[in-house]
mmCIF file of C-alpha atoms and ligand atoms in Angstrom:
data_model
loop_
_atom_site.group_PDB
_atom_site.id
_atom_site.type_symbol
_atom_site.label_atom_id
_atom_site.label_comp_id
_atom_site.label_asym_id
_atom_site.label_seq_id
_atom_site.Cartn_x
_atom_site.Cartn_y
_atom_site.Cartn_z
ATOM 1 C CA MET A 35 2.569 4.492 20.636
ATOM 2 C CA ILE A 36 5.261 1.821 20.869
ATOM 3 C CA THR A 37 3.872 0.712 24.210
ATOM 4 C CA ARG A 38 0.387 0.534 22.769
ATOM 5 C CA LEU A 39 1.551 -1.494 19.774
ATOM 6 C CA CYS A 40 3.549 -3.778 21.973
ATOM 7 C CA SER A 41 0.713 -4.330 24.373
ATOM 8 C CA ALA A 42 -1.589 -5.345 21.523
ATOM 9 C CA LEU A 43 1.058 -7.490 19.862
ATOM 10 C CA CYS A 44 2.400 -9.024 23.054
ATOM 11 C CA MET A 45 -1.065 -9.856 24.233
ATOM 12 C CA ALA A 46 -1.836 -11.559 20.942
ATOM 13 C CA LEU A 47 1.479 -13.393 21.020
ATOM 14 C CA THR A 48 0.850 -14.588 24.543
ATOM 15 C CA THR A 49 -2.566 -15.758 23.464
ATOM 16 C CA LEU A 50 -1.017 -17.758 20.653
ATOM 17 C CA ILE A 51 1.632 -19.325 22.825
ATOM 18 C CA ALA A 52 -0.859 -20.198 25.523
ATOM 19 C CA GLY A 53 -2.871 -22.365 23.128
ATOM 20 C CA ALA A 54 -6.574 -21.862 22.604
ATOM 21 C CA PRO A 55 -7.985 -19.563 25.284
ATOM 22 C CA PRO A 56 -11.578 -18.305 25.126
ATOM 23 C CA SER A 57 -10.776 -15.478 22.733
ATOM 24 C CA TYR A 58 -9.837 -18.078 20.138
ATOM 25 C CA ALA A 59 -13.157 -19.805 20.522
ATOM 26 C CA ALA A 60 -15.026 -20.670 17.376
ATOM 27 C CA GLY A 61 -16.611 -17.634 15.844
ATOM 28 C CA ALA A 62 -13.842 -15.179 16.627
ATOM 29 C CA VAL A 63 -11.778 -13.851 13.749
ATOM 30 C CA ASN A 64 -7.999 -13.947 13.920
ATOM 31 C CA ILE A 65 -6.351 -11.304 11.787
ATOM 32 C CA TYR A 66 -2.730 -11.062 10.704
ATOM 33 C CA SER A 67 -2.308 -7.441 9.684
ATOM 34 C CA ALA A 68 0.562 -5.504 8.192
ATOM 35 C CA ARG A 69 -1.421 -2.330 8.788
ATOM 36 C CA HIS A 70 -0.350 -0.672 11.992
ATOM 37 C CA TYR A 71 -2.367 2.467 12.283
ATOM 38 C CA GLN A 72 -3.991 3.537 15.505
ATOM 39 C CA ALA A 73 -7.272 4.256 13.722
ATOM 40 C CA ASP A 74 -7.607 0.577 12.822
ATOM 41 C CA ASP A 75 -8.450 -0.082 16.498
ATOM 42 C CA LYS A 76 -11.739 1.724 15.950
ATOM 43 C CA LEU A 77 -12.341 -0.293 12.822
ATOM 44 C CA TYR A 78 -12.038 -3.628 14.633
ATOM 45 C CA ALA A 79 -14.172 -2.380 17.514
ATOM 46 C CA GLU A 80 -16.879 -1.336 15.067
ATOM 47 C CA PHE A 81 -16.856 -4.795 13.484
ATOM 48 C CA THR A 82 -17.306 -6.449 16.896
ATOM 49 C CA ARG A 83 -20.065 -3.986 17.803
ATOM 50 C CA ARG A 84 -21.984 -4.831 14.639
ATOM 51 C CA THR A 85 -21.500 -8.574 14.557
ATOM 52 C CA GLY A 86 -20.606 -9.665 18.086
ATOM 53 C CA ILE A 87 -17.558 -11.386 16.580
ATOM 54 C CA GLN A 88 -14.364 -10.942 18.602
ATOM 55 C CA VAL A 89 -11.255 -9.780 16.768
ATOM 56 C CA ASN A 90 -7.782 -11.032 17.699
ATOM 57 C CA ARG A 91 -4.869 -9.704 15.783
ATOM 58 C CA ILE A 92 -1.195 -10.005 15.202
ATOM 59 C CA GLU A 93 0.424 -6.934 13.731
ATOM 60 C CA ALA A 94 3.814 -7.230 12.082
ATOM 61 C CA GLY A 95 5.586 -6.344 8.851
ATOM 62 C CA ASP A 96 4.354 -8.012 5.657
ATOM 63 C CA GLU A 97 7.417 -10.207 5.345
ATOM 64 C CA ALA A 98 7.235 -11.389 8.966
ATOM 65 C CA LEU A 99 3.548 -12.255 8.588
ATOM 66 C CA LEU A 100 4.130 -14.226 5.393
ATOM 67 C CA GLU A 101 6.988 -16.119 7.003
ATOM 68 C CA ARG A 102 4.817 -16.884 9.995
ATOM 69 C CA LEU A 103 2.000 -18.225 7.817
ATOM 70 C CA ARG A 104 4.412 -20.435 5.878
ATOM 71 C CA THR A 105 5.834 -21.838 9.083
ATOM 72 C CA GLU A 106 2.483 -22.402 10.739
ATOM 73 C CA GLY A 107 0.975 -24.095 7.697
ATOM 74 C CA SER A 108 -2.323 -25.828 8.372
ATOM 75 C CA SER A 109 -2.063 -25.230 12.110
ATOM 76 C CA SER A 110 -2.141 -21.454 11.683
ATOM 77 C CA PRO A 111 -4.823 -19.716 13.755
ATOM 78 C CA ALA A 112 -5.044 -16.939 11.142
ATOM 79 C CA ASP A 113 -8.365 -16.360 9.387
ATOM 80 C CA VAL A 114 -7.675 -13.096 7.567
ATOM 81 C CA LEU A 115 -4.441 -11.682 6.144
ATOM 82 C CA LEU A 116 -4.138 -7.934 5.478
ATOM 83 C CA LEU A 117 -1.135 -6.652 3.510
ATOM 84 C CA VAL A 118 -0.155 -3.226 2.251
ATOM 85 C CA ASP A 119 0.989 -3.685 -1.321
ATOM 86 C CA ALA A 120 -0.039 -5.422 -4.555
ATOM 87 C CA ALA A 121 3.357 -7.107 -4.847
ATOM 88 C CA ARG A 122 3.027 -8.803 -1.496
ATOM 89 C CA LEU A 123 -0.629 -9.707 -1.973
ATOM 90 C CA SER A 124 0.216 -11.341 -5.285
ATOM 91 C CA ARG A 125 3.100 -13.227 -3.774
ATOM 92 C CA ALA A 126 0.951 -14.505 -0.926
ATOM 93 C CA ALA A 127 -1.642 -15.612 -3.482
ATOM 94 C CA ALA A 128 0.988 -17.310 -5.654
ATOM 95 C CA GLU A 129 2.215 -19.208 -2.599
ATOM 96 C CA GLY A 130 -1.325 -20.418 -1.953
ATOM 97 C CA LEU A 131 -1.658 -18.648 1.395
ATOM 98 C CA PHE A 132 -5.176 -17.416 0.604
ATOM 99 C CA SER A 133 -8.434 -19.287 0.253
ATOM 100 C CA PRO A 134 -10.324 -17.739 -2.691
ATOM 101 C CA VAL A 135 -13.604 -16.135 -1.666
ATOM 102 C CA ASP A 136 -16.762 -15.981 -3.725
ATOM 103 C CA SER A 137 -18.817 -13.145 -2.268
ATOM 104 C CA ARG A 138 -21.550 -11.227 -4.000
ATOM 105 C CA VAL A 139 -21.118 -8.347 -1.569
ATOM 106 C CA LEU A 140 -17.398 -8.024 -2.292
ATOM 107 C CA GLN A 141 -17.843 -8.500 -6.022
ATOM 108 C CA SER A 142 -20.449 -5.778 -6.218
ATOM 109 C CA ARG A 143 -18.492 -3.341 -4.002
ATOM 110 C CA ILE A 144 -14.802 -3.732 -4.950
ATOM 111 C CA PRO A 145 -13.984 -2.813 -8.572
ATOM 112 C CA GLU A 146 -12.586 -5.616 -10.685
ATOM 113 C CA THR A 147 -9.303 -3.764 -11.238
ATOM 114 C CA LEU A 148 -8.718 -3.646 -7.476
ATOM 115 C CA ARG A 149 -8.857 -7.365 -6.675
ATOM 116 C CA SER A 150 -6.905 -10.481 -7.561
ATOM 117 C CA ALA A 151 -7.426 -12.351 -10.793
ATOM 118 C CA LYS A 152 -10.348 -14.770 -10.672
ATOM 119 C CA GLU A 153 -9.408 -18.247 -9.563
ATOM 120 C CA PRO A 154 -11.427 -21.405 -9.128
ATOM 121 C CA GLY A 155 -13.507 -20.636 -6.031
ATOM 122 C CA GLY A 156 -13.411 -16.858 -6.330
ATOM 123 C CA TYR A 157 -10.863 -14.141 -5.610
ATOM 124 C CA ALA A 158 -7.766 -14.545 -3.421
ATOM 125 C CA TRP A 159 -7.566 -10.912 -2.302
ATOM 126 C CA TRP A 160 -9.506 -7.675 -2.378
ATOM 127 C CA GLY A 161 -8.298 -4.075 -2.307
ATOM 128 C CA PHE A 162 -9.652 -2.102 0.639
ATOM 129 C CA SER A 163 -7.870 1.247 0.335
ATOM 130 C CA ARG A 164 -5.939 3.102 -2.373
ATOM 131 C CA ARG A 165 -2.762 5.153 -2.329
ATOM 132 C CA ALA A 166 -0.987 6.882 -5.213
ATOM 133 C CA ARG A 167 2.735 7.160 -6.016
ATOM 134 C CA ILE A 168 3.562 10.799 -6.677
ATOM 135 C CA ILE A 169 6.564 12.903 -7.649
ATOM 136 C CA VAL A 170 7.737 15.288 -4.939
ATOM 137 C CA TYR A 171 10.154 18.065 -5.860
ATOM 138 C CA ASN A 172 12.229 20.838 -4.351
ATOM 139 C CA ARG A 173 10.339 24.063 -5.116
ATOM 140 C CA GLN A 174 13.408 26.228 -5.269
ATOM 141 C CA ARG A 175 15.294 23.956 -7.653
ATOM 142 C CA PHE A 176 12.466 22.916 -9.932
ATOM 143 C CA GLY A 177 9.473 25.133 -9.327
ATOM 144 C CA GLU A 178 7.508 25.062 -12.577
ATOM 145 C CA ARG A 179 9.970 22.694 -14.263
ATOM 146 C CA ALA A 180 9.149 19.574 -12.259
ATOM 147 C CA PRO A 181 8.716 16.289 -14.130
ATOM 148 C CA GLN A 182 5.109 15.643 -15.104
ATOM 149 C CA SER A 183 5.422 11.920 -15.733
ATOM 150 C CA TYR A 184 7.322 8.860 -14.517
ATOM 151 C CA ALA A 185 8.958 8.781 -17.965
ATOM 152 C CA GLU A 186 10.480 12.212 -17.366
ATOM 153 C CA LEU A 187 12.404 10.934 -14.347
ATOM 154 C CA ALA A 188 14.727 9.425 -16.975
ATOM 155 C CA ASP A 189 15.083 12.738 -18.853
ATOM 156 C CA PRO A 190 18.686 14.043 -18.873
ATOM 157 C CA ARG A 191 17.287 17.386 -17.673
ATOM 158 C CA PHE A 192 17.080 15.777 -14.204
ATOM 159 C CA LYS A 193 20.674 14.520 -14.141
ATOM 160 C CA GLY A 194 21.946 14.362 -10.574
ATOM 161 C CA ALA A 195 18.522 15.243 -9.164
ATOM 162 C CA VAL A 196 16.499 12.026 -8.778
ATOM 163 C CA CYS A 197 16.106 10.125 -5.498
ATOM 164 C CA THR A 198 14.190 6.941 -4.822
ATOM 165 C CA ARG A 199 14.051 4.382 -2.085
ATOM 166 C CA SER A 200 15.460 0.955 -2.949
ATOM 167 C CA ALA A 201 13.843 -0.429 -6.082
ATOM 168 C CA ALA A 202 13.712 -3.798 -4.313
ATOM 169 C CA HIS A 203 11.015 -2.368 -2.030
ATOM 170 C CA PRO A 204 7.507 -3.526 -3.029
ATOM 171 C CA TYR A 205 6.267 0.058 -3.622
ATOM 172 C CA MET A 206 8.991 0.524 -6.242
ATOM 173 C CA LEU A 207 8.646 -2.988 -7.655
ATOM 174 C CA SER A 208 4.944 -2.355 -8.219
ATOM 175 C CA LEU A 209 5.623 0.949 -9.995
ATOM 176 C CA ILE A 210 8.250 -0.717 -12.186
ATOM 177 C CA ALA A 211 5.927 -3.676 -12.843
ATOM 178 C CA ALA A 212 3.327 -1.164 -14.050
ATOM 179 C CA GLN A 213 5.875 0.326 -16.473
ATOM 180 C CA ILE A 214 6.616 -3.171 -17.819
ATOM 181 C CA GLU A 215 2.902 -3.862 -18.214
ATOM 182 C CA HIS A 216 2.421 -0.587 -20.118
ATOM 183 C CA GLN A 217 5.468 -0.445 -22.361
ATOM 184 C CA GLY A 218 7.060 -3.892 -22.364
ATOM 185 C CA GLU A 219 10.233 -5.068 -20.693
ATOM 186 C CA ALA A 220 12.782 -3.548 -23.105
ATOM 187 C CA ALA A 221 11.338 -0.030 -22.944
ATOM 188 C CA ALA A 222 10.885 -0.258 -19.192
ATOM 189 C CA GLU A 223 14.514 -1.293 -18.832
ATOM 190 C CA ARG A 224 15.701 1.685 -20.900
ATOM 191 C CA TRP A 225 13.581 3.903 -18.675
ATOM 192 C CA ALA A 226 14.967 2.341 -15.494
ATOM 193 C CA LYS A 227 18.542 2.831 -16.714
ATOM 194 C CA GLY A 228 17.727 6.451 -17.462
ATOM 195 C CA VAL A 229 16.362 6.985 -13.944
ATOM 196 C CA VAL A 230 19.461 5.358 -12.426
ATOM 197 C CA SER A 231 21.743 7.612 -14.481
ATOM 198 C CA ASN A 232 19.895 10.633 -13.025
ATOM 199 C CA PHE A 233 20.412 9.622 -9.390
ATOM 200 C CA ALA A 234 21.468 12.270 -6.893
ATOM 201 C CA ARG A 235 22.583 9.477 -4.556
ATOM 202 C CA PRO A 236 22.217 5.700 -4.242
ATOM 203 C CA PRO A 237 18.721 4.612 -3.142
ATOM 204 C CA ARG A 238 18.183 4.609 0.592
ATOM 205 C CA GLY A 239 15.593 5.320 3.280
ATOM 206 C CA GLY A 240 11.806 5.189 3.153
ATOM 207 C CA ASP A 241 9.323 7.476 1.421
ATOM 208 C CA THR A 242 9.365 10.113 4.179
ATOM 209 C CA ASP A 243 13.162 10.258 3.829
ATOM 210 C CA GLN A 244 12.758 10.964 0.102
ATOM 211 C CA ILE A 245 10.396 13.864 0.841
ATOM 212 C CA LYS A 246 12.780 15.286 3.446
ATOM 213 C CA ALA A 247 15.729 14.942 1.071
ATOM 214 C CA ALA A 248 13.754 16.824 -1.592
ATOM 215 C CA ALA A 249 13.048 19.547 0.968
ATOM 216 C CA SER A 250 16.692 19.838 2.001
ATOM 217 C CA GLY A 251 17.793 20.062 -1.630
ATOM 218 C CA GLU A 252 19.881 16.891 -1.461
ATOM 219 C CA CYS A 253 17.413 15.631 -4.059
ATOM 220 C CA GLY A 254 15.594 17.644 -6.676
ATOM 221 C CA VAL A 255 12.829 15.145 -7.360
ATOM 222 C CA ALA A 256 11.735 12.027 -5.533
ATOM 223 C CA LEU A 257 8.958 9.452 -5.361
ATOM 224 C CA SER A 258 6.588 8.905 -2.464
ATOM 225 C CA ASN A 259 3.242 7.380 -1.625
ATOM 226 C CA THR A 260 0.599 10.033 -1.045
ATOM 227 C CA TYR A 261 -0.072 9.237 2.610
ATOM 228 C CA TYR A 262 3.506 10.039 3.650
ATOM 229 C CA LEU A 263 3.118 13.533 2.220
ATOM 230 C CA ALA A 264 -0.369 13.861 3.743
ATOM 231 C CA ARG A 265 1.043 12.833 7.132
ATOM 232 C CA LEU A 266 3.620 15.631 6.980
ATOM 233 C CA MET A 267 0.934 18.071 5.807
ATOM 234 C CA ARG A 268 -1.210 17.216 8.823
ATOM 235 C CA SER A 269 1.657 17.287 11.293
ATOM 236 C CA SER A 270 1.851 20.220 13.682
ATOM 237 C CA ARG A 271 5.606 19.841 14.207
ATOM 238 C CA PRO A 272 7.434 22.935 12.927
ATOM 239 C CA GLU A 273 10.109 20.828 11.212
ATOM 240 C CA ASP A 274 7.442 18.928 9.248
ATOM 241 C CA GLN A 275 5.718 22.162 8.257
ATOM 242 C CA ASP A 276 9.097 23.442 7.099
ATOM 243 C CA VAL A 277 9.480 20.376 4.871
ATOM 244 C CA ILE A 278 6.023 20.957 3.389
ATOM 245 C CA ARG A 279 6.847 24.595 2.598
ATOM 246 C CA LYS A 280 9.916 23.534 0.628
ATOM 247 C CA VAL A 281 8.382 20.837 -1.561
ATOM 248 C CA GLY A 282 5.776 20.689 -4.264
ATOM 249 C CA PHE A 283 4.243 17.580 -5.765
ATOM 250 C CA VAL A 284 2.974 16.374 -9.117
ATOM 251 C CA TRP A 285 0.308 13.816 -9.986
ATOM 252 C CA PRO A 286 2.327 11.986 -12.653
ATOM 253 C CA ASP A 287 0.955 11.105 -16.082
ATOM 254 C CA GLN A 288 -2.217 13.174 -15.922
ATOM 255 C CA LYS A 289 -2.049 13.597 -19.685
ATOM 256 C CA GLY A 290 -1.334 9.934 -20.235
ATOM 257 C CA ARG A 291 -2.119 6.752 -18.357
ATOM 258 C CA GLY A 292 -2.804 8.348 -15.010
ATOM 259 C CA THR A 293 -0.981 8.164 -11.705
ATOM 260 C CA HIS A 294 0.165 4.751 -10.488
ATOM 261 C CA ILE A 295 -1.879 3.492 -7.580
ATOM 262 C CA ASN A 296 -1.422 0.696 -5.127
ATOM 263 C CA ILE A 297 -3.650 -0.809 -2.482
ATOM 264 C CA THR A 298 -3.854 -2.285 0.944
ATOM 265 C CA GLY A 299 -5.921 -5.399 0.757
ATOM 266 C CA GLY A 300 -6.538 -8.811 2.142
ATOM 267 C CA GLY A 301 -8.287 -12.090 1.922
ATOM 268 C CA MET A 302 -9.234 -15.250 3.764
ATOM 269 C CA VAL A 303 -6.317 -17.386 4.880
ATOM 270 C CA ARG A 304 -6.143 -20.827 3.313
ATOM 271 C CA PHE A 305 -6.362 -22.759 6.568
ATOM 272 C CA SER A 306 -8.879 -20.445 8.266
ATOM 273 C CA LYS A 307 -10.849 -22.289 10.954
ATOM 274 C CA ASN A 308 -13.443 -19.490 11.309
ATOM 275 C CA ARG A 309 -14.474 -19.075 7.730
ATOM 276 C CA GLU A 310 -17.851 -17.490 8.343
ATOM 277 C CA SER A 311 -16.339 -14.889 10.635
ATOM 278 C CA ALA A 312 -13.545 -14.265 8.139
ATOM 279 C CA LEU A 313 -16.044 -13.711 5.347
ATOM 280 C CA ALA A 314 -18.127 -11.421 7.560
ATOM 281 C CA PHE A 315 -15.000 -9.410 8.315
ATOM 282 C CA LEU A 316 -13.959 -9.097 4.669
ATOM 283 C CA GLU A 317 -17.466 -7.988 3.699
ATOM 284 C CA PHE A 318 -17.470 -5.504 6.571
ATOM 285 C CA MET A 319 -14.237 -4.033 5.170
ATOM 286 C CA ALA A 320 -16.164 -3.103 2.022
ATOM 287 C CA SER A 321 -18.943 -1.312 3.954
ATOM 288 C CA ASP A 322 -19.199 2.485 3.690
ATOM 289 C CA GLU A 323 -18.292 2.931 7.335
ATOM 290 C CA ALA A 324 -15.228 0.660 7.262
ATOM 291 C CA GLN A 325 -14.098 2.167 3.965
ATOM 292 C CA ARG A 326 -14.141 5.629 5.493
ATOM 293 C CA MET A 327 -12.313 4.507 8.625
ATOM 294 C CA LEU A 328 -9.703 2.576 6.663
ATOM 295 C CA ALA A 329 -8.998 5.425 4.304
ATOM 296 C CA ASP A 330 -8.983 8.168 6.867
ATOM 297 C CA GLY A 331 -6.867 6.204 9.328
ATOM 298 C CA ASN A 332 -3.891 6.380 6.981
ATOM 299 C CA ASN A 333 -4.776 9.294 4.683
ATOM 300 C CA GLU A 334 -5.797 7.024 1.832
ATOM 301 C CA TRP A 335 -8.784 6.704 -0.483
ATOM 302 C CA PRO A 336 -11.544 4.082 -0.405
ATOM 303 C CA THR A 337 -11.665 1.399 -3.075
ATOM 304 C CA VAL A 338 -15.469 1.280 -3.086
ATOM 305 C CA PRO A 339 -16.774 3.816 -5.620
ATOM 306 C CA GLY A 340 -18.966 6.558 -4.224
ATOM 307 C CA VAL A 341 -17.629 6.410 -0.651
ATOM 308 C CA VAL A 342 -16.509 9.917 0.215
ATOM 309 C CA VAL A 343 -13.871 10.727 2.830
ATOM 310 C CA SER A 344 -13.291 14.154 4.193
ATOM 311 C CA ASN A 345 -9.590 14.474 4.916
ATOM 312 C CA PRO A 346 -8.038 17.955 4.989
ATOM 313 C CA ALA A 347 -4.675 16.883 3.537
ATOM 314 C CA LEU A 348 -6.210 14.794 0.753
ATOM 315 C CA ASP A 349 -8.720 17.551 0.010
ATOM 316 C CA ALA A 350 -5.812 19.993 -0.285
ATOM 317 C CA MET A 351 -4.042 17.651 -2.686
ATOM 318 C CA GLY A 352 -7.037 17.735 -5.015
ATOM 319 C CA SER A 353 -8.290 15.126 -7.434
ATOM 320 C CA PHE A 354 -6.318 13.167 -9.991
ATOM 321 C CA VAL A 355 -6.657 10.679 -12.818
ATOM 322 C CA ASP A 356 -5.518 7.254 -11.681
ATOM 323 C CA ASP A 357 -3.968 4.524 -13.772
ATOM 324 C CA LYS A 358 -6.707 1.966 -14.463
ATOM 325 C CA LEU A 359 -4.296 -0.929 -14.886
ATOM 326 C CA PRO A 360 -5.619 -3.950 -12.966
ATOM 327 C CA ILE A 361 -3.659 -4.229 -9.727
ATOM 328 C CA ALA A 362 -3.462 -7.995 -10.270
ATOM 329 C CA ALA A 363 -1.546 -7.420 -13.534
ATOM 330 C CA ILE A 364 1.023 -5.383 -11.609
ATOM 331 C CA GLY A 365 1.289 -8.105 -8.999
ATOM 332 C CA ALA A 366 1.882 -10.728 -11.678
ATOM 333 C CA ARG A 367 4.977 -8.907 -12.999
ATOM 334 C CA GLN A 368 6.962 -8.803 -9.768
ATOM 335 C CA ALA A 369 9.575 -11.310 -10.881
ATOM 336 C CA GLU A 370 10.215 -9.405 -14.117
ATOM 337 C CA ALA A 371 10.464 -6.160 -12.176
ATOM 338 C CA ALA A 372 13.006 -7.725 -9.829
ATOM 339 C CA ARG A 373 15.119 -8.942 -12.790
ATOM 340 C CA LEU A 374 14.874 -5.545 -14.443
ATOM 341 C CA ILE A 375 16.166 -3.590 -11.443
ATOM 342 C CA ASP A 376 19.178 -5.904 -11.275
ATOM 343 C CA LYS A 377 19.959 -5.279 -14.953
ATOM 344 C CA ALA A 378 19.485 -1.523 -14.509
ATOM 345 C CA GLY A 379 21.625 -1.416 -11.360
ATOM 346 C CA TRP A 380 18.712 0.132 -9.442
ATOM 347 C CA ARG A 381 19.182 -1.385 -6.013
HETATM 348 FE FE1 FE B 114 3.958 2.632 3.585
#
């Protein structure tokens, strides 16, 4: 896997360093992607098969890609930027790294709540797959008494039981931004302080670590994106199956606002030199076929209504009511969320 990633990345890097070889000829599309899932290979191949347009890509973490775009400025070869969180998409848009796109195809396919706010010239970014942030709990410790809402994570009944990853991580910032959007900053801060006072341990690790800590009993309840749980559910490793046996999960806020969702998404890069190819690629991402591949590749859901994926882990997790808050509104509250976690001591 690492070799495969490196070979793709190193090849792309070499291409960049070498200047403008044939693969960077006009008409190709150069993608900077923070997605790094094997199944995306098939997605790019399908795009080339349909359109004849070559795909070159650089895969790296969101932060590294943003830094690279800032440094490269107008000489960047990038045409399309794909990121994996509303917070980062919004930041990239605020920094002017995108070129707004006005596309009838995208506007008719991607729901308004799952794209950026409208700007002069169109929309900076579009959501291409959805994930939800769920509560995972230790079955033995909490069984039927698991929290049913994000609000309950602050309930004294869960004192010493709550684990999260760092609140400075975009997944947490987006969840906290959603709380601010729903209840205002003061109430969200009270909530955040309540969650912090229920900590089993200081925040650390990624989402999979939270699930494993809930399984081991170190944590009673934790937060995770759905695809991390789905990944463990689909794993054949005995230790992963053991984790799955020990945890349960809750779709939070089913009786209220619905479960918080986030997206992976992308848009055309401001200084794109292959704008037609970039647009063709973005529109392809909203096609039924691409939507299925995108979602299934990382155990997520499509953003285009009516596209059905058949994924055993997601099917087993069942359906849920999602929070209809516009993703752009969550993105716009990142700075407030960052201030709030400082005040609440949630680091
Ligand atoms: Fe992730």
